[in-house]
Each structure stands twice: as structure tokens, then as C-alpha cells.
Coordinates of C-alpha atoms and ligand atoms in Angstrom, one line a residue:
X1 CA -15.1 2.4 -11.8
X2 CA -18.5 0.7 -12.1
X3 CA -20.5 -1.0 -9.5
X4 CA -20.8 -3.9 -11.0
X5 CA -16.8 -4.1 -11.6
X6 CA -16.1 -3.4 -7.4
X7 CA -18.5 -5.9 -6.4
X8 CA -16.8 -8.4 -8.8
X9 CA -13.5 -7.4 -7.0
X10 CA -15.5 -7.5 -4.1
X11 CA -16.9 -10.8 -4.0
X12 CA -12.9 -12.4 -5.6
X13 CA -11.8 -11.7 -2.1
X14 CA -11.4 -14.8 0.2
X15 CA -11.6 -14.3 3.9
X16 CA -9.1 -16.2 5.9
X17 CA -10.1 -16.9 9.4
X18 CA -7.2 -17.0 12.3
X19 CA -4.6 -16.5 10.1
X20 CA -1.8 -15.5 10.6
X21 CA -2.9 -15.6 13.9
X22 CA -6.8 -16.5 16.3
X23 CA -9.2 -13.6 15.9
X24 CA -7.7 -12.0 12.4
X25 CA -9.6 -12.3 9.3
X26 CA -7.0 -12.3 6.3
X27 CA -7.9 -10.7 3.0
X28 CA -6.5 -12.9 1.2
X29 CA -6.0 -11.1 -2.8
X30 CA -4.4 -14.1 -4.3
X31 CA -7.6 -14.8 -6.7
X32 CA -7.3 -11.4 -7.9
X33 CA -3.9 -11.0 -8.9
X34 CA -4.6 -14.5 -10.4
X35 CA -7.5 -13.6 -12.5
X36 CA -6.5 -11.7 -15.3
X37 CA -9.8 -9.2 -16.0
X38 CA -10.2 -8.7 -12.2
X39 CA -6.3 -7.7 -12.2
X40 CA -6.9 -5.1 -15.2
X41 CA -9.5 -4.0 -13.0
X42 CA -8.2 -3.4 -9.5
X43 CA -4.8 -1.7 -11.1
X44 CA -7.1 0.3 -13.4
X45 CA -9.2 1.4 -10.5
X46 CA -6.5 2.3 -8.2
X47 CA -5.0 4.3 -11.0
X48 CA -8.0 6.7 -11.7
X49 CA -7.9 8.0 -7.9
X50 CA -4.9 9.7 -9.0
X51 CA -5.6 10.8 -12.7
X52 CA -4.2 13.9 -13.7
X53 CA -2.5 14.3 -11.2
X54 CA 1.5 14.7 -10.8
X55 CA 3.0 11.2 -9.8
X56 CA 6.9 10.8 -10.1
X57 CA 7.5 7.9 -8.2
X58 CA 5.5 5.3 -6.2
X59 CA 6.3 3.4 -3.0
X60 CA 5.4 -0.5 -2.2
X61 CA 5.2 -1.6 0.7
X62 CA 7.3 -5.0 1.6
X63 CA 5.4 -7.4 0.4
X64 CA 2.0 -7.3 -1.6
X65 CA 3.1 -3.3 -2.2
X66 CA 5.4 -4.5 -4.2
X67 CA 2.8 -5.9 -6.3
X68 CA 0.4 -3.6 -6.7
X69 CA 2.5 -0.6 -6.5
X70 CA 5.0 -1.8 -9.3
X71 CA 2.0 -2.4 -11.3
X72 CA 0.4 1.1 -10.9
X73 CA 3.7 2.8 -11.4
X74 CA 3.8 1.0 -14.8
X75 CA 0.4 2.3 -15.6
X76 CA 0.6 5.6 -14.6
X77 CA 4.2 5.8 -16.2
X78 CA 6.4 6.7 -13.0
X79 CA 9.3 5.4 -11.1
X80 CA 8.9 2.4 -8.2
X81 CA 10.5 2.9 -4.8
X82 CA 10.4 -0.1 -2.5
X83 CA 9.9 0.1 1.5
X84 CA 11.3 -2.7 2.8
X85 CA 11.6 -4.9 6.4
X86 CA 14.5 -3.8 7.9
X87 CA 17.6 -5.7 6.8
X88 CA 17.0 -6.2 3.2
X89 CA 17.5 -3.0 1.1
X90 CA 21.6 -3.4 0.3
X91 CA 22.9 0.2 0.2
X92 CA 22.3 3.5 2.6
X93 CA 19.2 3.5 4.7
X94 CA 16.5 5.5 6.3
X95 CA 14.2 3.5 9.2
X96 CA 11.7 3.6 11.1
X97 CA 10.3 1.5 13.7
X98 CA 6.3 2.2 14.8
X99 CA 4.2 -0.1 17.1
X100 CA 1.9 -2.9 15.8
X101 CA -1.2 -4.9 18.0
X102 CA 1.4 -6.6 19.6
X103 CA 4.8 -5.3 19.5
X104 CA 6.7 -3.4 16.7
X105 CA 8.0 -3.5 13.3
X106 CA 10.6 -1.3 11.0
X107 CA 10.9 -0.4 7.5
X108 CA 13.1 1.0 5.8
X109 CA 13.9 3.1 2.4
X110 CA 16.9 3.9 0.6
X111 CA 18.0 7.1 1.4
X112 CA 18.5 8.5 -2.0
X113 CA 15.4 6.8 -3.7
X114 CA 13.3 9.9 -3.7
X115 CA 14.9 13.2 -4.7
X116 CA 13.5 16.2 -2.9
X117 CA 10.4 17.6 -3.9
X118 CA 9.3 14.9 -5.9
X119 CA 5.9 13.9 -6.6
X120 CA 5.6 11.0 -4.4
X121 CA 2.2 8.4 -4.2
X122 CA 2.7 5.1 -1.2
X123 CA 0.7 2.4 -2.8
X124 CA -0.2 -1.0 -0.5
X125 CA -2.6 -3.7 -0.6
X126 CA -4.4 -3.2 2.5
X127 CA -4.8 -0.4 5.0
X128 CA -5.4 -2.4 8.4
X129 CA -4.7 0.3 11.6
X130 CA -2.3 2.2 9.4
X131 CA 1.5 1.5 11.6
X132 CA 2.8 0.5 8.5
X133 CA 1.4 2.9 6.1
X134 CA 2.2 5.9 8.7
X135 CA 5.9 5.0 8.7
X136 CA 6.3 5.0 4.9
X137 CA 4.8 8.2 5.0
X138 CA 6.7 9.6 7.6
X139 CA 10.6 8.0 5.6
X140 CA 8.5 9.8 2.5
X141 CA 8.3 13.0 4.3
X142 CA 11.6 12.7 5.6
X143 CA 12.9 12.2 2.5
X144 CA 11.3 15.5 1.3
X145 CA 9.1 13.9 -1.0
X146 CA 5.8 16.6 -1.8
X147 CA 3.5 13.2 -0.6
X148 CA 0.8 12.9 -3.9
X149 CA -1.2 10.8 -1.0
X150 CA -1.9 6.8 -0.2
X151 CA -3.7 4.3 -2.4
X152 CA -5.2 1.2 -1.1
X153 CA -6.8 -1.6 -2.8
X154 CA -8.5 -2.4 0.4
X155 CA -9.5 -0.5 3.6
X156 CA -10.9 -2.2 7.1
X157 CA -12.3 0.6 7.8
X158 CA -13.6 -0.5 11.2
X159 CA -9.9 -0.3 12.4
X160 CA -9.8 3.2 12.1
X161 CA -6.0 3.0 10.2
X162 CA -7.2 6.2 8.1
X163 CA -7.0 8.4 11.1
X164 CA -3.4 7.7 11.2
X165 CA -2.6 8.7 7.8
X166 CA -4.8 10.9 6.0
X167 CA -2.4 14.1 8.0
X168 CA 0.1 13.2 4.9
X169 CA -2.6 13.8 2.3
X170 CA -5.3 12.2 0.3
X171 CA -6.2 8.6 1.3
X172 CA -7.6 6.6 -1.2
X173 CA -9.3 3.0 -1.4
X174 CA -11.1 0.9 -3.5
X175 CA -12.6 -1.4 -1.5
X176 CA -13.8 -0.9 1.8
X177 CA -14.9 -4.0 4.7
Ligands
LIG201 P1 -1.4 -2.1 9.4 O1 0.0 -1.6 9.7 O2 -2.1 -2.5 10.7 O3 -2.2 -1.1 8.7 O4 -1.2 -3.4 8.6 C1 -1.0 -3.2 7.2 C2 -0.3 -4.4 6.6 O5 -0.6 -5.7 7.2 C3 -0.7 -4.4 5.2 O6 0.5 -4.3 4.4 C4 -1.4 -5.7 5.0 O7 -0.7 -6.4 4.0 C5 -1.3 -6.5 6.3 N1 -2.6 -6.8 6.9 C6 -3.0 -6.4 8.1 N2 -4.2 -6.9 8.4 C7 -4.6 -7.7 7.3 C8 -5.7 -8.5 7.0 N3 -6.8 -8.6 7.9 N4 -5.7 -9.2 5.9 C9 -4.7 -9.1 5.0 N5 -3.6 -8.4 5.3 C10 -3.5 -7.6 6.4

């Protein structure tokens, strides 16, 4: 992907301040799902980290996952598996809980949505400290998925959230703050 195209993406983002919550900046990625070109642009580039390579399925992560995830499965051709907040997936589950800032969170993934040995890519907006992305990997591991790696359209990097995840495999992003 050109320069010029990841500043464009770059510069679409619109920083939040204290939301949800005092001292958090929210990446807020509303104008680009709502422009169409930058859209094209930030599926397309999250789709060449993975070219050629084996992908049979891709997992979203509850909520903007869902988004971008569905939309790269499409792409690349593959299946969509979505990791949701505990509570909401209707049929046979496999959770896990894993700490946030301040206190914890759970996802969860239906048991039988990866078959073993699958080609398996997680796909989420944002990689923040990585609690969230950790846990999908983990139900993806447990789930004896062969774990293709991580893509992110963005990465605050200053968190340090790759360190938690890159053990699973290749961690990818397009745009790092
Ligand atoms: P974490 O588990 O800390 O890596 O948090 C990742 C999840 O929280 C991602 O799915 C993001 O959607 C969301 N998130 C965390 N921090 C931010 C932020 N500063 N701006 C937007 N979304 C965020």
C-alpha cells in the first residue's frame, strides 16, 4: 500500500478525547468505514499482509471486528467466525475471561466454529494492550486452529499490546499511533 494512501487513512481518523472514559483517546474509524475509497483502501490493505498465504476462516472481534473482519473474509474468499461478549453466541461455547486496565472481560466462540487444523487469521480494529486479542487467540488455539496470525487496522503501539500476542504468530497492522 502507498504512502500517500496510509496517510489518507491516517489523517480520516478522528481522535476522541475522554471517551469512553477521562485520560483515553478513542480512535474513532467511523469516517472510514463511511467513506467509500478510504474503505476500499483500509480492507485492501489489510488483505495484502496476508496474500498468498492459506486463510480458511477469519475471526472478528465483538464489535468493530465484526466489521472489518467480515469484510476481509469476503475479500480474501474465506469463512467468518465471530468472538463474541459473553452471553450472546446461542449454541455451545468456549470462554475466556482475561484482565483489562481496570477489571476483566470474557469472550467467547462457538465451540465447533473452527474445525481443527484449519487455517485460522483473528482480524480487529484496533490493537490497544492486546487482553482482548490474546484471548481470541488463545479460544483459536484451543480450538486447534493452525493460527495464520493477527491483523489490525490500527496499533497503539505505545501500549505495548503486541508483546502479548505476537507468541501466536505474525502480527500485522496498518496503521500505527
Ligand atoms: P485491548 O484489549 O486493550 O487491546 O483493547 C482492544 C479493544 O478495545 C479493541 O477491540 C478496540 O476496539 C478497543 N479499544 C481500546 N482502546 C481503544 C482506543 N483508544 N480507541 C478505540 N478503540 C479502542
Amino acid at each position: 500500500m502507498s504512502a500517500s494512501s496510509l496517510e489518507r487513512l491516517r489523517s480520516a481518523i478522528r481522535d476522541v478525547p475522554d471517551f469512553p472514559q477521562p485520560g483515553i483517546i478513542f480512535k474513532d474509524i467511523t469516517p472510514v468505514l463511511a467513506d467509500a475509497e478510504l474503505l476500499r483502501l483500509a480492507i485492501d490493505g489489510m488483505a495484502e499482509v496476508v496474500a498468498g498465504q492459506r486463510v480458511d476462516k477469519i475471526v472478528g472481534i465483538d464489535a468493530r471486528g465484526f466489521i472489518f473482519g467480515s469484510m476481509l473474509a469476503q475479500k480474501l474468499g474465506t469463512g467468518f467466525i465471530p468472538a463474541r461478549k459473553k452471553g450472546k453466541l446461542p449454541w455451545k461455547t468456549r470462554g475466556l475471561d482475561y484482565a483489562l486496565e481496570y477489571g476483566t472481560n470474557s469472550i467467547e466462540m462457538h465451540e465447533d466454529a473452527i474445525t481443527p487444523g484449519e487455517h485460522v487469521l483473528l482480524a480487529d480494529d484496533l490493537l490497544a494492550t492486546g487482553g482482548t486479542a490474546g484471548a481470541a487467540l488463545q479460544l483459536m488455539e484451543m480450538a486447534q486452529a493452525k493460527i495464520v496470525g493477527a491483523v489490525f487496522f490500527i496499533e497503539l503501539g505505545f501500549l505495548g499490546g503486541r508483546d502479548k500476542v505476537s507468541s501466536f504468530g505474525p502480527v500485522h497492522s496498518l496503521l500505527t499511533f
